[in-house]
Coordinates of C-alpha atoms in Angstrom, one line a residue:
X1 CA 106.9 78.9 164.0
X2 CA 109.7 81.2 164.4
X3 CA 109.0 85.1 163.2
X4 CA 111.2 84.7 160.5
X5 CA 109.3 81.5 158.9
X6 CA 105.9 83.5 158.7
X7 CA 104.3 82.2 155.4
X8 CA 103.3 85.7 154.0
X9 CA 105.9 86.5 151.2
X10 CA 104.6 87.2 147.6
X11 CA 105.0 84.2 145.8
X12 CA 105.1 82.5 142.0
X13 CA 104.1 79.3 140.1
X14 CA 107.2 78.0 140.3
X15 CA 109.8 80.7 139.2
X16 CA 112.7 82.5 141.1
X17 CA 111.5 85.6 141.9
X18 CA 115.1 87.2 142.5
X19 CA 116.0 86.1 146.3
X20 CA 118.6 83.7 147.0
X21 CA 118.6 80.6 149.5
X22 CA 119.4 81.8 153.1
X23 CA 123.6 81.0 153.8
X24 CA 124.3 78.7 155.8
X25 CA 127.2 76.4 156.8
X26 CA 128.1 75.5 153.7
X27 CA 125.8 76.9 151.6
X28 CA 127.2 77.6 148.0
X29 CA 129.1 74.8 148.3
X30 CA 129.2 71.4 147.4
X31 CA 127.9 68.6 149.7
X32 CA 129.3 65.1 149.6
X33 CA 128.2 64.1 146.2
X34 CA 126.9 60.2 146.3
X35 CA 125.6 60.0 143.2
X36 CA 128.0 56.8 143.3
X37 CA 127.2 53.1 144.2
X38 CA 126.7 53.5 147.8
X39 CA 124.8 56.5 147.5
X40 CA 121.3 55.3 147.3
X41 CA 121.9 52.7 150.1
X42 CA 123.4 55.9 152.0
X43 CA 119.8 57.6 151.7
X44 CA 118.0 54.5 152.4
X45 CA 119.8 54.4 155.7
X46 CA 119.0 57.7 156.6
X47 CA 115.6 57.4 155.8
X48 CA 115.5 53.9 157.5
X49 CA 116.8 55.7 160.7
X50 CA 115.2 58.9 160.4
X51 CA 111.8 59.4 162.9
X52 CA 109.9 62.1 160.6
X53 CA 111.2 61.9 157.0
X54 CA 109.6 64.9 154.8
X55 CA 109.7 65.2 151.4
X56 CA 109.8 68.4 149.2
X57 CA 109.5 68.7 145.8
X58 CA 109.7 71.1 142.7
X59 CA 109.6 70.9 138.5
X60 CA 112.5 68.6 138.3
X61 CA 110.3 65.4 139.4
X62 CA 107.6 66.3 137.1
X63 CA 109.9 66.4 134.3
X64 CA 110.3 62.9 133.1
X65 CA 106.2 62.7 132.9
X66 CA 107.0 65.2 130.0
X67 CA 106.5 68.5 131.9
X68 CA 108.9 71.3 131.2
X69 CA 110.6 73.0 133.9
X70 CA 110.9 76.9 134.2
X71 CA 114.2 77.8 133.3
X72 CA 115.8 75.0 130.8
X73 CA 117.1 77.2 128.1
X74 CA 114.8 76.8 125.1
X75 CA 112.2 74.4 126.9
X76 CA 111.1 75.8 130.2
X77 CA 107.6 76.8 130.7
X78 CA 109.0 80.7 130.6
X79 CA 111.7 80.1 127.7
X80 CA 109.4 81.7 124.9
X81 CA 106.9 83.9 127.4
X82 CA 107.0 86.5 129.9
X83 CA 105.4 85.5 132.9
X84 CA 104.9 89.0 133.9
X85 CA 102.5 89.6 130.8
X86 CA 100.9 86.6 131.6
X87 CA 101.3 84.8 135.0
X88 CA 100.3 87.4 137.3
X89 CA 97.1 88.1 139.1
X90 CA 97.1 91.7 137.4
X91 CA 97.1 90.0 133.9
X92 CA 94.3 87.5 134.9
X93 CA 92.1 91.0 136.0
X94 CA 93.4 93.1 133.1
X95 CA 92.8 90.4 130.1
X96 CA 91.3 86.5 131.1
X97 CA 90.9 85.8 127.4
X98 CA 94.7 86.1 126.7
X99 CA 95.4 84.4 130.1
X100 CA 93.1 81.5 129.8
X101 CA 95.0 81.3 125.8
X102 CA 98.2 80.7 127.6
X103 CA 96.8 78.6 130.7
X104 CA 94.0 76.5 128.4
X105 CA 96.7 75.0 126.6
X106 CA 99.4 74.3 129.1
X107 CA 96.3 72.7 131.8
X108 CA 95.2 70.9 128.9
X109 CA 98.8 69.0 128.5
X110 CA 98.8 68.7 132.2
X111 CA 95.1 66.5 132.1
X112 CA 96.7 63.9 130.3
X113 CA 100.2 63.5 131.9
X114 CA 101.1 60.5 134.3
X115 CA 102.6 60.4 137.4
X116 CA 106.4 58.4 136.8
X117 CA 108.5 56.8 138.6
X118 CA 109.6 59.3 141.1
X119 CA 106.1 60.4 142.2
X120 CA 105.5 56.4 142.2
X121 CA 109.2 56.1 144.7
X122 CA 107.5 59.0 146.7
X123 CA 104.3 57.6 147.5
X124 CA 105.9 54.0 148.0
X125 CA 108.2 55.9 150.9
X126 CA 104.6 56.7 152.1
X127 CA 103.6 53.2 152.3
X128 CA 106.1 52.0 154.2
X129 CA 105.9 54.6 157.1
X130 CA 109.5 56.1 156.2
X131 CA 108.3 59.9 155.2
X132 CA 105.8 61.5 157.3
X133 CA 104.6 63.9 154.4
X134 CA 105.2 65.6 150.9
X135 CA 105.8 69.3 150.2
X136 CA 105.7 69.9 146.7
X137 CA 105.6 73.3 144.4
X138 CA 103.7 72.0 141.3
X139 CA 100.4 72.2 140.6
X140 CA 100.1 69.0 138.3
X141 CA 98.4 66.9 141.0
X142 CA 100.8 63.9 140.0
X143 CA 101.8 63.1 143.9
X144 CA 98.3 62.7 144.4
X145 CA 97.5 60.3 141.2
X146 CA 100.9 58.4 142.7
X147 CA 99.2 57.9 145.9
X148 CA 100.7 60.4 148.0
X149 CA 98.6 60.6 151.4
X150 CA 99.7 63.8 153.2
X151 CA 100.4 66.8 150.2
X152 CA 100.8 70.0 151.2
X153 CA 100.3 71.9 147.6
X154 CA 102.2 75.1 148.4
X155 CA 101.5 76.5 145.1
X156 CA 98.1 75.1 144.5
X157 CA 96.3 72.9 142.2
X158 CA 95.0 72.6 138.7
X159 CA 91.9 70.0 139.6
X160 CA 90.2 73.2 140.3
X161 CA 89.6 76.9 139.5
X162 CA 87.6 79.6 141.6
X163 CA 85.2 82.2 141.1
X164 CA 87.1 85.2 142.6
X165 CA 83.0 86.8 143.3
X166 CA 81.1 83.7 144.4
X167 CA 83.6 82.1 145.6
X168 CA 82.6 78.8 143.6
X169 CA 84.8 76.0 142.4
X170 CA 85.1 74.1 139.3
X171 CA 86.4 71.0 138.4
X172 CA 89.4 70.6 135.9
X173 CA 87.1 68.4 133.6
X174 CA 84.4 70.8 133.4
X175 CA 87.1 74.0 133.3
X176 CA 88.5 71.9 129.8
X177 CA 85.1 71.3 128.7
X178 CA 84.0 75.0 128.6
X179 CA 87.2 76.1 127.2
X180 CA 86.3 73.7 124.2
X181 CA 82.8 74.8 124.0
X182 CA 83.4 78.9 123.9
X183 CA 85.7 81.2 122.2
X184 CA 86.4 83.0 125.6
X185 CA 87.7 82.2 129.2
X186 CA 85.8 79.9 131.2
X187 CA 83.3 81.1 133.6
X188 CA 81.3 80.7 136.6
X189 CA 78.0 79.3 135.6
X190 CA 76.5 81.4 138.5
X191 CA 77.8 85.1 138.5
X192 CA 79.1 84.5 134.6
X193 CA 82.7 85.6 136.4
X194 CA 86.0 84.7 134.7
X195 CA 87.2 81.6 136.5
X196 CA 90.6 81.5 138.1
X197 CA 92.5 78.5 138.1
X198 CA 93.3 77.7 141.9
X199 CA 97.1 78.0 141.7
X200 CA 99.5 80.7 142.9
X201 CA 100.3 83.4 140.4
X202 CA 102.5 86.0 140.7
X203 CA 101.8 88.8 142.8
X204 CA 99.7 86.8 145.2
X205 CA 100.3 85.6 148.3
X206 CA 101.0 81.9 149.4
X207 CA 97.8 80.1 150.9
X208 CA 98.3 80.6 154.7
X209 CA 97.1 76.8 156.1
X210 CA 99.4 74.9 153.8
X211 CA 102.6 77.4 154.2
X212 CA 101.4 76.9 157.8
X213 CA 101.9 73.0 157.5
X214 CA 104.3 72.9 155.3
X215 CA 106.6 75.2 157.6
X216 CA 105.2 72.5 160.7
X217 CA 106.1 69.4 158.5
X218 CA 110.0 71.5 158.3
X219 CA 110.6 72.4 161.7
X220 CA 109.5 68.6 162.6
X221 CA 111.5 66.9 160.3
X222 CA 114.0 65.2 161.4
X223 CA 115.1 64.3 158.1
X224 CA 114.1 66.7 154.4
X225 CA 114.5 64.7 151.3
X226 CA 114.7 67.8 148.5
X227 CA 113.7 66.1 144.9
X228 CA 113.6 68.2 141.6
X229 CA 114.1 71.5 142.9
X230 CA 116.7 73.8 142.9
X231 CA 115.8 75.8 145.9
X232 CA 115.8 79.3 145.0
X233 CA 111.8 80.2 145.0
X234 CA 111.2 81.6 148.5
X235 CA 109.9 81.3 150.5
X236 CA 109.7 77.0 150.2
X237 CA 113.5 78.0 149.8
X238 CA 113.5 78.9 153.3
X239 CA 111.8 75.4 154.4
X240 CA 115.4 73.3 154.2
X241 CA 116.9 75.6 157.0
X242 CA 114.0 75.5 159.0
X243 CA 115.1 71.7 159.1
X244 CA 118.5 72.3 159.2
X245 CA 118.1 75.1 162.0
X246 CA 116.1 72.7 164.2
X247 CA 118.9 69.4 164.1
X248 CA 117.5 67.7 161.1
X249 CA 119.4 66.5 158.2
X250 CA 119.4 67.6 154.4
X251 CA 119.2 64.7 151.5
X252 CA 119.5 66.5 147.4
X253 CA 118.4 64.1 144.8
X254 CA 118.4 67.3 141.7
X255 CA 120.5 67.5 138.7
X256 CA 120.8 70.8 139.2
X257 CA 122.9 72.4 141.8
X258 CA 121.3 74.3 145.1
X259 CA 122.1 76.6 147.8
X260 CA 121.8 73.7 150.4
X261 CA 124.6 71.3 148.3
X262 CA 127.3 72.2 151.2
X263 CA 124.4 71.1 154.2
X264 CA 123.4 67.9 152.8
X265 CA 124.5 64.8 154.5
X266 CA 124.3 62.9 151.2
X267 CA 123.7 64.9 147.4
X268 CA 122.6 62.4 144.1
X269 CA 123.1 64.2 141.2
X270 CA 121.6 61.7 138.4
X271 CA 118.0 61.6 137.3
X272 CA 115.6 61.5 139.9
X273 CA 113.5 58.6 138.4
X274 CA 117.1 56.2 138.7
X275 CA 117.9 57.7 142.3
X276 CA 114.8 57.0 143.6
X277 CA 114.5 53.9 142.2
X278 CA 117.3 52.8 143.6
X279 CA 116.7 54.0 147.0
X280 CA 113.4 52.0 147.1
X281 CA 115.7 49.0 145.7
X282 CA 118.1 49.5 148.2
X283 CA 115.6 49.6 151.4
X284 CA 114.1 45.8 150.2

């Protein structure tokens, strides 16, 4: 891994922290849009001829399993909150009863949502040997209820939280469970320690091992399929030029535009559930 992929920047849940996408050729442009006809049977080409496929993921695929986003005006997870008074590992230290208010809720809605038709495209991809492995930035465990195999969580999990003390882990069932039994935070049933859910908050740094795989599964790839992401949180923002750097090819399924639209060999632009659908269509 090259010196200026080293997996040790600060990182977030899931929201920009400020930094741009590296330039590239390209970048700030606008890739050849597909989001035509052809353009899932473009994709299923690629991914027919690519060697190691790798897919990487953010908020966008989650969406249509009714899970907001970060940034939609007036219904992203930070539309009505400030993160920074809520998110961050300073916040969980200074006041776990008013972060576990804002978390219990939101991990509660999480429990019950299913994975749709996009995770479901993802982990069929898997099944038929055409991507290698799945990089993805949420925490909703929804690849892994799909049927995803190899998921690198970059940003962590909610099936568990941690005892920062003991070092201890809890399960998302019992984490809901003592939430509904006690008016305060959950905590460890050993050292009686606030639990911390076992995701990335801001002002911590991105587990090493899977930033360490995720940035393998990248240089590798001969192919990075970006779904639901707009590719601005670094340092996964970094990850498509790592592919791009090394020969590989760029493939944008998003709504939204990215720094990478000028680099990729072909861009859908429509929901992700009906592009992917139609790419798994297109490969029978």
């Amino acid at each position: 891994m090259s010196e200026g992929a080293r997996p040790e920047a600060v990182a977030s849940t899931g929201v920009a922290s400020g930094a741009s996408a590296p330039a590239g050729p390209g970048a700030g442009g606008r890739g050849p849009d597909a989001s035509t006809e052809d353009g899932p049977y473009r994709l299923a080409e690629l991914l027919r001829k690519a060697e190691r496929a790798v897919v990487l993921t953010g908020a966008g695929v989650s969406v249509p399993s009714g899970i907001p986003d970060f940034r939609s005006p007036g219904t992203g997870l930070w539309a009505n909150v400030d993160p920074m008074e809520v998110a961050t590992i300073d916040a969980f230290r200074r006041d776990p009863d008013r972060f576990w208010r804002f978390y219990g809720d939101r991990f509660a809605s999480l429990h019950d949502r299913e994975p749709n038709p996009a995770h479901e495209a993802i982990a069929e991809l898997e099944r038929r040997e055409l991507v290698h492995g799945v990089i993805t930035q949420n925490v909703d465990r929804l690849h892994r209820r799909a049927g995803s195999r190899r998921l690198v969580e970059i940003h962590g999990s909610i099936e568990w939280s941690v005892c920062l003390r003991c070092r201890g882990r809890v399960g998302l069932e019992r984490v809901l469970e003592l939430l509904q039994e006690g008016d305060g935070p959950p905590t460890c049933e050993s050292c009686l320690e606030p639990l911390k859910p076992d995701v990335v908050l801001f002002g911590e740094v991105l587990p090493r091992a899977a930033m360490e795989e995720a940035f393998a599964l990248a240089s590798e790839a001969d192919l990075m399929l970006c779904v639901g992401s707009s590719l601005e949180v670094f340092p996964v923002a970094s990850l498509p030029a790592v592919t791009r750097d090394a020969g590989g090819r760029l493939a944008i399924v998003t709504q939204s535009s990215t720094p990478y639209d000028g680099d990729a060999a072909v861009r859908l632009s429509c929901d992700v559930v009906s592009e992917l659908e139609a790419v798994v269509s297109a490969l029978d």
